Amino acid sequence: MNPPMVTITAAADSTPTFNAAGAVVLTAVDQSLSVAGAQVEYIDELKELQKRIMSIRDRGHLQQIVNVIEETGLYQVTSTTFDFDLCTLDHVTVKKLQTFLSATV
């Protein structure tokens, strides 16, 4: 059986390698590009989440967001603000926030 037809654009000094099943073996560079792409998508999700949180005007909804963030312990309170960094939150907490905001729209 021949390996599947694959078109790869690569540097002139690199050649693709195939495993026994005929799949292209990803190099560390390929894998890091994949991870970087996933990170960019996640950052985009966090930016959208930030916009949605910043647009909340209902005090009850804001309190729900605060309650979720308080569970993490990753926040600071000043005399006038409740501060937190979305980038430091775990994926489960981010998902909770996204789910809550989806339900309140």
PDB file of C-alpha atoms in Angstrom:
ATOM      1  CA  MET A   1       0.000   0.000   0.000  1.00  0.00           C
ATOM      2  CA  ASN A   2       1.361   3.418  -0.938  1.00  0.00           C
ATOM      3  CA  PRO A   3       1.373   6.296   1.549  1.00  0.00           C
ATOM      4  CA  PRO A   4      -1.424   8.835   1.029  1.00  0.00           C
ATOM      5  CA  MET A   5      -0.713  11.752  -1.286  1.00  0.00           C
ATOM      6  CA  VAL A   6       0.405  14.694   0.827  1.00  0.00           C
ATOM      7  CA  THR A   7       1.376  18.148  -0.351  1.00  0.00           C
ATOM      8  CA  ILE A   8       3.793  19.836   2.000  1.00  0.00           C
ATOM      9  CA  THR A   9       5.431  23.198   1.635  1.00  0.00           C
ATOM     10  CA  ALA A  10       8.680  23.073   3.520  1.00  0.00           C
ATOM     11  CA  ALA A  11      12.127  24.514   3.573  1.00  0.00           C
ATOM     12  CA  ALA A  12      14.354  23.261   0.768  1.00  0.00           C
ATOM     13  CA  ASP A  13      16.562  21.343   3.175  1.00  0.00           C
ATOM     14  CA  SER A  14      13.754  19.374   4.822  1.00  0.00           C
ATOM     15  CA  THR A  15      11.858  16.334   3.634  1.00  0.00           C
ATOM     16  CA  PRO A  16       8.711  14.899   5.153  1.00  0.00           C
ATOM     17  CA  THR A  17       8.910  11.543   6.877  1.00  0.00           C
ATOM     18  CA  PHE A  18       6.158   8.965   7.131  1.00  0.00           C
ATOM     19  CA  ASN A  19       5.398   6.468   9.880  1.00  0.00           C
ATOM     20  CA  ALA A  20       4.497   2.812   9.237  1.00  0.00           C
ATOM     21  CA  ALA A  21       0.832   3.742   8.717  1.00  0.00           C
ATOM     22  CA  GLY A  22       1.761   6.235   6.021  1.00  0.00           C
ATOM     23  CA  ALA A  23       0.978   9.338   8.081  1.00  0.00           C
ATOM     24  CA  VAL A  24       3.275  12.322   7.996  1.00  0.00           C
ATOM     25  CA  VAL A  25       5.408  12.517  11.128  1.00  0.00           C
ATOM     26  CA  LEU A  26       5.253  15.975  12.632  1.00  0.00           C
ATOM     27  CA  THR A  27       8.506  17.576  13.626  1.00  0.00           C
ATOM     28  CA  ALA A  28       8.899  19.616  16.781  1.00  0.00           C
ATOM     29  CA  VAL A  29       8.516  22.762  14.671  1.00  0.00           C
ATOM     30  CA  ASP A  30       5.242  21.499  13.169  1.00  0.00           C
ATOM     31  CA  GLN A  31       3.951  20.594  16.615  1.00  0.00           C
ATOM     32  CA  SER A  32       4.904  23.951  18.097  1.00  0.00           C
ATOM     33  CA  LEU A  33       3.147  25.738  15.232  1.00  0.00           C
ATOM     34  CA  SER A  34       0.048  23.688  15.967  1.00  0.00           C
ATOM     35  CA  VAL A  35       0.254  24.595  19.654  1.00  0.00           C
ATOM     36  CA  ALA A  36       0.869  28.241  18.794  1.00  0.00           C
ATOM     37  CA  GLY A  37      -2.219  28.224  16.567  1.00  0.00           C
ATOM     38  CA  ALA A  38      -4.294  26.741  19.367  1.00  0.00           C
ATOM     39  CA  GLN A  39      -2.968  29.387  21.762  1.00  0.00           C
ATOM     40  CA  VAL A  40      -3.931  32.167  19.351  1.00  0.00           C
ATOM     41  CA  GLU A  41      -7.449  30.732  19.108  1.00  0.00           C
ATOM     42  CA  TYR A  42      -7.676  30.529  22.904  1.00  0.00           C
ATOM     43  CA  ILE A  43      -6.473  34.124  23.294  1.00  0.00           C
ATOM     44  CA  ASP A  44      -9.165  35.162  20.797  1.00  0.00           C
ATOM     45  CA  GLU A  45     -11.735  33.350  22.945  1.00  0.00           C
ATOM     46  CA  LEU A  46     -10.465  35.195  26.027  1.00  0.00           C
ATOM     47  CA  LYS A  47     -10.689  38.535  24.226  1.00  0.00           C
ATOM     48  CA  GLU A  48     -14.295  37.797  23.280  1.00  0.00           C
ATOM     49  CA  LEU A  49     -15.014  36.766  26.863  1.00  0.00           C
ATOM     50  CA  GLN A  50     -13.502  40.017  28.115  1.00  0.00           C
ATOM     51  CA  LYS A  51     -15.738  42.043  25.776  1.00  0.00           C
ATOM     52  CA  ARG A  52     -18.799  40.181  26.963  1.00  0.00           C
ATOM     53  CA  ILE A  53     -17.915  40.638  30.632  1.00  0.00           C
ATOM     54  CA  MET A  54     -17.203  44.343  30.123  1.00  0.00           C
ATOM     55  CA  SER A  55     -20.610  44.815  28.500  1.00  0.00           C
ATOM     56  CA  ILE A  56     -22.599  43.366  31.431  1.00  0.00           C
ATOM     57  CA  ARG A  57     -24.798  45.977  33.075  1.00  0.00           C
ATOM     58  CA  ASP A  58     -26.971  43.756  35.254  1.00  0.00           C
ATOM     59  CA  ARG A  59     -25.628  43.698  38.835  1.00  0.00           C
ATOM     60  CA  GLY A  60     -26.860  40.171  39.402  1.00  0.00           C
ATOM     61  CA  HIS A  61     -24.991  38.911  36.358  1.00  0.00           C
ATOM     62  CA  LEU A  62     -21.850  40.741  37.445  1.00  0.00           C
ATOM     63  CA  GLN A  63     -22.150  39.127  40.873  1.00  0.00           C
ATOM     64  CA  GLN A  64     -22.365  35.694  39.230  1.00  0.00           C
ATOM     65  CA  ILE A  65     -19.120  36.411  37.359  1.00  0.00           C
ATOM     66  CA  VAL A  66     -17.495  37.523  40.624  1.00  0.00           C
ATOM     67  CA  ASN A  67     -18.687  34.335  42.340  1.00  0.00           C
ATOM     68  CA  VAL A  68     -17.081  32.140  39.677  1.00  0.00           C
ATOM     69  CA  ILE A  69     -13.789  34.076  39.844  1.00  0.00           C
ATOM     70  CA  GLU A  70     -13.774  34.024  43.664  1.00  0.00           C
ATOM     71  CA  GLU A  71     -13.740  30.214  43.556  1.00  0.00           C
ATOM     72  CA  THR A  72     -10.296  30.389  41.918  1.00  0.00           C
ATOM     73  CA  GLY A  73      -8.691  32.754  44.413  1.00  0.00           C
ATOM     74  CA  LEU A  74      -7.022  34.483  41.459  1.00  0.00           C
ATOM     75  CA  TYR A  75      -8.251  38.023  41.982  1.00  0.00           C
ATOM     76  CA  GLN A  76      -7.561  41.238  43.851  1.00  0.00           C
ATOM     77  CA  VAL A  77     -10.024  43.644  45.393  1.00  0.00           C
ATOM     78  CA  THR A  78      -9.381  47.360  45.716  1.00  0.00           C
ATOM     79  CA  SER A  79     -11.673  49.973  47.207  1.00  0.00           C
ATOM     80  CA  THR A  80     -13.391  50.378  43.825  1.00  0.00           C
ATOM     81  CA  THR A  81     -12.558  47.335  41.666  1.00  0.00           C
ATOM     82  CA  PHE A  82     -12.549  43.562  41.487  1.00  0.00           C
ATOM     83  CA  ASP A  83      -9.488  42.710  39.387  1.00  0.00           C
ATOM     84  CA  PHE A  84      -8.637  39.419  37.710  1.00  0.00           C
ATOM     85  CA  ASP A  85      -6.665  38.218  34.706  1.00  0.00           C
ATOM     86  CA  LEU A  86      -8.542  35.935  32.335  1.00  0.00           C
ATOM     87  CA  CYS A  87      -5.218  34.505  31.116  1.00  0.00           C
ATOM     88  CA  THR A  88      -4.441  33.056  34.549  1.00  0.00           C
ATOM     89  CA  LEU A  89      -7.739  31.184  34.839  1.00  0.00           C
ATOM     90  CA  ASP A  90      -7.906  27.462  34.151  1.00  0.00           C
ATOM     91  CA  HIS A  91      -9.903  26.187  31.190  1.00  0.00           C
ATOM     92  CA  VAL A  92     -12.721  24.868  33.400  1.00  0.00           C
ATOM     93  CA  THR A  93     -13.313  28.316  34.913  1.00  0.00           C
ATOM     94  CA  VAL A  94     -13.197  29.967  31.489  1.00  0.00           C
ATOM     95  CA  LYS A  95     -15.753  27.439  30.253  1.00  0.00           C
ATOM     96  CA  LYS A  96     -18.005  28.203  33.256  1.00  0.00           C
ATOM     97  CA  LEU A  97     -17.870  31.902  32.411  1.00  0.00           C
ATOM     98  CA  GLN A  98     -18.575  31.265  28.729  1.00  0.00           C
ATOM     99  CA  THR A  99     -21.486  28.991  29.567  1.00  0.00           C
ATOM    100  CA  PHE A 100     -22.971  31.496  32.000  1.00  0.00           C
ATOM    101  CA  LEU A 101     -22.670  34.330  29.503  1.00  0.00           C
ATOM    102  CA  SER A 102     -24.209  32.222  26.728  1.00  0.00           C
ATOM    103  CA  ALA A 103     -27.216  31.529  28.954  1.00  0.00           C
ATOM    104  CA  THR A 104     -27.717  35.188  29.881  1.00  0.00           C
ATOM    105  CA  VAL A 105     -27.848  36.603  26.364  1.00  0.00           C
TER     106      VAL A 105
END
